[in-house]
């Protein structure tokens, strides 16, 4: 899952809660930019360069196992080309010889909830709950940070709360699974 925003952590937790191993790609770095710029024309927006570079950096990592990885990059319509990034990513991965590595690209339009139903799981519900929780947390961060007395304290509380949201998503699913076993 590309790290475009902290909602990626909620999506990762939702996938994990439903039995799918998921990781958020680490924050972009200089290597990300090198790869991203190499595989884009310079006319794309910066987030496109970053997500492209992140995916290339992952597949170029010596520990990468193409049999165990799929990328998550939502698609969709709208005023932004974000929903089309996955098509560029597909071309780049294919050019690099990774045509067998899937990109899971659910449409953010009317079929989103159906597209998020992975192997009969509750990923759709868990992901939505996480996105809403992170939205609220982000709003509180931005409302509070300008008035904080101790610099950095608001960010620390935000990070702790983000971790709690993700743990809550995981725990809720595990508790439901335990109830089914009993």
PDB file of C-alpha atoms in Angstrom:
ATOM      1  CA  UNK A   1       0.000   0.000   0.000  1.00  0.00           C
ATOM      2  CA  UNK A   2       1.623   3.292  -1.021  1.00  0.00           C
ATOM      3  CA  UNK A   3       2.023   5.841   1.769  1.00  0.00           C
ATOM      4  CA  UNK A   4       0.132   8.752   0.223  1.00  0.00           C
ATOM      5  CA  UNK A   5      -1.420   9.594   3.592  1.00  0.00           C
ATOM      6  CA  UNK A   6      -1.988   7.995   6.977  1.00  0.00           C
ATOM      7  CA  UNK A   7      -5.187   6.372   5.715  1.00  0.00           C
ATOM      8  CA  UNK A   8      -2.850   3.761   4.242  1.00  0.00           C
ATOM      9  CA  UNK A   9      -2.249   2.452   7.771  1.00  0.00           C
ATOM     10  CA  UNK A  10      -5.980   1.956   8.303  1.00  0.00           C
ATOM     11  CA  UNK A  11      -6.232   0.072   4.994  1.00  0.00           C
ATOM     12  CA  UNK A  12      -3.254  -2.070   5.964  1.00  0.00           C
ATOM     13  CA  UNK A  13      -4.858  -2.881   9.320  1.00  0.00           C
ATOM     14  CA  UNK A  14      -8.137  -3.757   7.591  1.00  0.00           C
ATOM     15  CA  UNK A  15      -6.381  -6.167   5.234  1.00  0.00           C
ATOM     16  CA  UNK A  16      -4.433  -7.694   8.127  1.00  0.00           C
ATOM     17  CA  UNK A  17      -7.570  -7.989  10.249  1.00  0.00           C
ATOM     18  CA  UNK A  18      -9.156 -10.032   7.505  1.00  0.00           C
ATOM     19  CA  UNK A  19      -6.230 -12.420   7.190  1.00  0.00           C
ATOM     20  CA  UNK A  20      -4.227 -10.781   4.413  1.00  0.00           C
ATOM     21  CA  UNK A  21      -0.638  -9.732   5.032  1.00  0.00           C
ATOM     22  CA  UNK A  22      -0.337  -6.026   4.241  1.00  0.00           C
ATOM     23  CA  UNK A  23       2.389  -3.445   4.656  1.00  0.00           C
ATOM     24  CA  UNK A  24       2.513   0.269   4.008  1.00  0.00           C
ATOM     25  CA  UNK A  25       5.421   1.223   1.773  1.00  0.00           C
ATOM     26  CA  UNK A  26       7.817   3.362   3.850  1.00  0.00           C
ATOM     27  CA  UNK A  27       7.903   7.122   3.346  1.00  0.00           C
ATOM     28  CA  UNK A  28       9.473   8.301   0.120  1.00  0.00           C
ATOM     29  CA  UNK A  29      13.183   9.015   0.095  1.00  0.00           C
ATOM     30  CA  UNK A  30      15.866  10.012  -2.410  1.00  0.00           C
ATOM     31  CA  UNK A  31      15.839   6.538  -3.975  1.00  0.00           C
ATOM     32  CA  UNK A  32      12.074   6.859  -4.494  1.00  0.00           C
ATOM     33  CA  UNK A  33      12.621  10.087  -6.422  1.00  0.00           C
ATOM     34  CA  UNK A  34      15.401   8.606  -8.548  1.00  0.00           C
ATOM     35  CA  UNK A  35      13.215   5.670  -9.623  1.00  0.00           C
ATOM     36  CA  UNK A  36      10.097   7.791  -9.974  1.00  0.00           C
ATOM     37  CA  UNK A  37      11.788  10.321 -12.204  1.00  0.00           C
ATOM     38  CA  UNK A  38      13.382   7.580 -14.277  1.00  0.00           C
ATOM     39  CA  UNK A  39       9.990   6.040 -15.089  1.00  0.00           C
ATOM     40  CA  UNK A  40       7.902   9.185 -15.560  1.00  0.00           C
ATOM     41  CA  UNK A  41       8.110  11.893 -18.204  1.00  0.00           C
ATOM     42  CA  UNK A  42       8.207  14.930 -15.916  1.00  0.00           C
ATOM     43  CA  UNK A  43       4.706  15.986 -16.904  1.00  0.00           C
ATOM     44  CA  UNK A  44       3.023  13.960 -14.158  1.00  0.00           C
ATOM     45  CA  UNK A  45       2.121  15.336 -10.750  1.00  0.00           C
ATOM     46  CA  UNK A  46       4.494  14.761  -7.852  1.00  0.00           C
ATOM     47  CA  UNK A  47       2.342  12.069  -6.157  1.00  0.00           C
ATOM     48  CA  UNK A  48       2.470  10.043  -9.378  1.00  0.00           C
ATOM     49  CA  UNK A  49       6.269  10.276  -9.424  1.00  0.00           C
ATOM     50  CA  UNK A  50       6.398   9.207  -5.765  1.00  0.00           C
ATOM     51  CA  UNK A  51       4.037   6.221  -6.067  1.00  0.00           C
ATOM     52  CA  UNK A  52       5.816   5.048  -9.211  1.00  0.00           C
ATOM     53  CA  UNK A  53       9.200   5.364  -7.514  1.00  0.00           C
ATOM     54  CA  UNK A  54       7.947   3.564  -4.420  1.00  0.00           C
ATOM     55  CA  UNK A  55       6.742   0.564  -6.425  1.00  0.00           C
ATOM     56  CA  UNK A  56       9.966   0.345  -8.407  1.00  0.00           C
ATOM     57  CA  UNK A  57      11.991   0.632  -5.194  1.00  0.00           C
ATOM     58  CA  UNK A  58      10.027  -2.282  -3.724  1.00  0.00           C
ATOM     59  CA  UNK A  59      10.549  -4.592  -6.715  1.00  0.00           C
ATOM     60  CA  UNK A  60      14.250  -3.655  -6.926  1.00  0.00           C
ATOM     61  CA  UNK A  61      14.810  -4.610  -3.281  1.00  0.00           C
ATOM     62  CA  UNK A  62      16.888  -7.836  -3.093  1.00  0.00           C
ATOM     63  CA  UNK A  63      14.387  -9.365  -0.642  1.00  0.00           C
ATOM     64  CA  UNK A  64      11.434  -8.822  -3.006  1.00  0.00           C
ATOM     65  CA  UNK A  65       9.487 -12.040  -3.658  1.00  0.00           C
ATOM     66  CA  UNK A  66       7.216 -11.609  -6.665  1.00  0.00           C
ATOM     67  CA  UNK A  67       5.168 -14.663  -5.610  1.00  0.00           C
ATOM     68  CA  UNK A  68       4.110 -13.011  -2.353  1.00  0.00           C
ATOM     69  CA  UNK A  69       3.405  -9.420  -3.353  1.00  0.00           C
ATOM     70  CA  UNK A  70       0.495  -7.487  -4.808  1.00  0.00           C
ATOM     71  CA  UNK A  71       0.289  -3.720  -4.836  1.00  0.00           C
ATOM     72  CA  UNK A  72      -2.806  -1.815  -3.711  1.00  0.00           C
ATOM     73  CA  UNK A  73      -3.414   1.341  -5.740  1.00  0.00           C
ATOM     74  CA  UNK A  74      -7.042   2.495  -5.991  1.00  0.00           C
ATOM     75  CA  UNK A  75      -8.452   3.606  -9.311  1.00  0.00           C
ATOM     76  CA  UNK A  76     -11.377   5.841 -10.169  1.00  0.00           C
ATOM     77  CA  UNK A  77     -12.759   8.758 -12.090  1.00  0.00           C
ATOM     78  CA  UNK A  78     -12.549  12.392 -11.168  1.00  0.00           C
ATOM     79  CA  UNK A  79     -10.825  15.682 -11.746  1.00  0.00           C
ATOM     80  CA  UNK A  80      -7.443  14.279 -10.696  1.00  0.00           C
ATOM     81  CA  UNK A  81      -5.464  11.647 -12.568  1.00  0.00           C
ATOM     82  CA  UNK A  82      -4.842   9.724  -9.325  1.00  0.00           C
ATOM     83  CA  UNK A  83      -7.342   7.097 -10.427  1.00  0.00           C
ATOM     84  CA  UNK A  84      -5.174   6.353 -13.460  1.00  0.00           C
ATOM     85  CA  UNK A  85      -1.821   5.946 -11.678  1.00  0.00           C
ATOM     86  CA  UNK A  86      -2.252   2.179 -11.523  1.00  0.00           C
ATOM     87  CA  UNK A  87      -2.258   2.041 -15.343  1.00  0.00           C
ATOM     88  CA  UNK A  88       1.133   3.745 -15.499  1.00  0.00           C
ATOM     89  CA  UNK A  89       2.365   1.511 -12.682  1.00  0.00           C
ATOM     90  CA  UNK A  90       1.215  -1.544 -14.624  1.00  0.00           C
ATOM     91  CA  UNK A  91       3.189  -0.405 -17.683  1.00  0.00           C
ATOM     92  CA  UNK A  92       6.294   0.255 -15.586  1.00  0.00           C
ATOM     93  CA  UNK A  93       6.150  -3.100 -13.790  1.00  0.00           C
ATOM     94  CA  UNK A  94       5.578  -4.886 -17.106  1.00  0.00           C
ATOM     95  CA  UNK A  95       8.569  -3.091 -18.681  1.00  0.00           C
ATOM     96  CA  UNK A  96      10.702  -4.199 -15.734  1.00  0.00           C
ATOM     97  CA  UNK A  97       9.621  -7.832 -16.201  1.00  0.00           C
ATOM     98  CA  UNK A  98       7.129  -7.958 -13.316  1.00  0.00           C
ATOM     99  CA  UNK A  99       3.987  -8.576 -15.377  1.00  0.00           C
ATOM    100  CA  UNK A 100       3.061 -11.347 -12.940  1.00  0.00           C
ATOM    101  CA  UNK A 101       2.948  -8.980  -9.937  1.00  0.00           C
ATOM    102  CA  UNK A 102      -0.661  -7.854  -9.497  1.00  0.00           C
ATOM    103  CA  UNK A 103      -1.859  -4.346  -8.791  1.00  0.00           C
ATOM    104  CA  UNK A 104      -5.133  -4.435  -6.878  1.00  0.00           C
ATOM    105  CA  UNK A 105      -6.935  -1.305  -8.092  1.00  0.00           C
ATOM    106  CA  UNK A 106     -10.488  -1.057  -6.733  1.00  0.00           C
ATOM    107  CA  UNK A 107     -12.568   1.674  -8.367  1.00  0.00           C
ATOM    108  CA  UNK A 108     -13.364   4.535  -5.978  1.00  0.00           C
ATOM    109  CA  UNK A 109     -16.680   5.023  -7.737  1.00  0.00           C
ATOM    110  CA  UNK A 110     -20.017   3.297  -7.188  1.00  0.00           C
ATOM    111  CA  UNK A 111     -18.426  -0.182  -7.162  1.00  0.00           C
ATOM    112  CA  UNK A 112     -15.893   0.573  -4.400  1.00  0.00           C
ATOM    113  CA  UNK A 113     -17.579  -1.520  -1.729  1.00  0.00           C
ATOM    114  CA  UNK A 114     -17.951  -4.496  -4.043  1.00  0.00           C
ATOM    115  CA  UNK A 115     -14.361  -4.106  -5.233  1.00  0.00           C
ATOM    116  CA  UNK A 116     -13.096  -4.108  -1.627  1.00  0.00           C
ATOM    117  CA  UNK A 117     -14.736  -7.430  -0.790  1.00  0.00           C
ATOM    118  CA  UNK A 118     -11.599  -9.528  -0.907  1.00  0.00           C
ATOM    119  CA  UNK A 119     -12.135 -13.265  -0.576  1.00  0.00           C
ATOM    120  CA  UNK A 120     -15.437 -12.775   1.269  1.00  0.00           C
ATOM    121  CA  UNK A 121     -13.847 -10.656   3.992  1.00  0.00           C
ATOM    122  CA  UNK A 122     -15.011  -7.525   5.738  1.00  0.00           C
ATOM    123  CA  UNK A 123     -12.168  -5.427   4.339  1.00  0.00           C
ATOM    124  CA  UNK A 124     -14.678  -2.935   2.962  1.00  0.00           C
ATOM    125  CA  UNK A 125     -16.269  -2.224   6.339  1.00  0.00           C
ATOM    126  CA  UNK A 126     -12.981  -2.236   8.226  1.00  0.00           C
ATOM    127  CA  UNK A 127     -11.286   0.034   5.689  1.00  0.00           C
ATOM    128  CA  UNK A 128     -14.186   2.486   5.732  1.00  0.00           C
ATOM    129  CA  UNK A 129     -14.205   2.637   9.526  1.00  0.00           C
ATOM    130  CA  UNK A 130     -10.468   3.254   9.496  1.00  0.00           C
ATOM    131  CA  UNK A 131     -10.684   5.978   6.850  1.00  0.00           C
ATOM    132  CA  UNK A 132     -13.392   7.822   8.792  1.00  0.00           C
ATOM    133  CA  UNK A 133     -11.449   7.505  12.056  1.00  0.00           C
ATOM    134  CA  UNK A 134      -8.241   8.798  10.447  1.00  0.00           C
ATOM    135  CA  UNK A 135     -10.181  11.664   8.827  1.00  0.00           C
ATOM    136  CA  UNK A 136     -11.476  12.738  12.230  1.00  0.00           C
ATOM    137  CA  UNK A 137      -8.053  12.327  13.821  1.00  0.00           C
ATOM    138  CA  UNK A 138      -6.424  14.370  11.046  1.00  0.00           C
ATOM    139  CA  UNK A 139      -8.993  17.139  11.496  1.00  0.00           C
ATOM    140  CA  UNK A 140      -8.291  17.242  15.243  1.00  0.00           C
ATOM    141  CA  UNK A 141      -4.550  17.349  14.581  1.00  0.00           C
ATOM    142  CA  UNK A 142      -4.892  20.346  12.292  1.00  0.00           C
ATOM    143  CA  UNK A 143      -7.246  22.135  14.701  1.00  0.00           C
ATOM    144  CA  UNK A 144      -4.976  21.565  17.700  1.00  0.00           C
ATOM    145  CA  UNK A 145      -1.384  21.838  16.434  1.00  0.00           C
ATOM    146  CA  UNK A 146      -1.378  25.647  15.939  1.00  0.00           C
ATOM    147  CA  UNK A 147      -2.310  26.127  19.593  1.00  0.00           C
ATOM    148  CA  UNK A 148      -0.092  23.528  21.251  1.00  0.00           C
ATOM    149  CA  UNK A 149       1.907  24.690  24.236  1.00  0.00           C
ATOM    150  CA  UNK A 150       4.660  22.088  23.915  1.00  0.00           C
ATOM    151  CA  UNK A 151       5.923  21.844  20.314  1.00  0.00           C
ATOM    152  CA  UNK A 152       5.616  18.311  18.937  1.00  0.00           C
ATOM    153  CA  UNK A 153       3.184  17.120  21.595  1.00  0.00           C
ATOM    154  CA  UNK A 154       0.188  17.194  19.255  1.00  0.00           C
ATOM    155  CA  UNK A 155       2.056  15.128  16.662  1.00  0.00           C
ATOM    156  CA  UNK A 156       3.015  12.587  19.340  1.00  0.00           C
ATOM    157  CA  UNK A 157      -0.601  12.250  20.484  1.00  0.00           C
ATOM    158  CA  UNK A 158      -1.685  11.994  16.839  1.00  0.00           C
ATOM    159  CA  UNK A 159       0.767   9.138  16.177  1.00  0.00           C
ATOM    160  CA  UNK A 160      -0.297   7.310  19.335  1.00  0.00           C
ATOM    161  CA  UNK A 161      -3.956   7.707  18.353  1.00  0.00           C
ATOM    162  CA  UNK A 162      -3.279   6.503  14.804  1.00  0.00           C
ATOM    163  CA  UNK A 163      -1.669   3.380  16.262  1.00  0.00           C
ATOM    164  CA  UNK A 164      -4.711   2.865  18.499  1.00  0.00           C
ATOM    165  CA  UNK A 165      -7.055   3.127  15.504  1.00  0.00           C
ATOM    166  CA  UNK A 166      -5.093   0.448  13.671  1.00  0.00           C
ATOM    167  CA  UNK A 167      -4.944  -1.785  16.761  1.00  0.00           C
ATOM    168  CA  UNK A 168      -8.698  -1.342  17.195  1.00  0.00           C
ATOM    169  CA  UNK A 169      -9.346  -2.453  13.614  1.00  0.00           C
ATOM    170  CA  UNK A 170      -7.205  -5.543  14.206  1.00  0.00           C
ATOM    171  CA  UNK A 171      -8.723  -6.371  17.609  1.00  0.00           C
ATOM    172  CA  UNK A 172     -12.311  -5.998  16.426  1.00  0.00           C
ATOM    173  CA  UNK A 173     -11.787  -8.526  13.663  1.00  0.00           C
ATOM    174  CA  UNK A 174      -9.927 -10.952  15.932  1.00  0.00           C
ATOM    175  CA  UNK A 175     -12.720 -10.752  18.520  1.00  0.00           C
ATOM    176  CA  UNK A 176     -15.311 -11.488  15.827  1.00  0.00           C
ATOM    177  CA  UNK A 177     -13.246 -14.475  14.663  1.00  0.00           C
ATOM    178  CA  UNK A 178     -13.036 -15.789  18.245  1.00  0.00           C
ATOM    179  CA  UNK A 179     -16.819 -15.531  18.589  1.00  0.00           C
ATOM    180  CA  UNK A 180     -17.242 -17.612  15.416  1.00  0.00           C
ATOM    181  CA  UNK A 181     -14.912 -20.313  16.792  1.00  0.00           C
ATOM    182  CA  UNK A 182     -16.885 -20.599  20.057  1.00  0.00           C
TER     183      UNK A 182
END
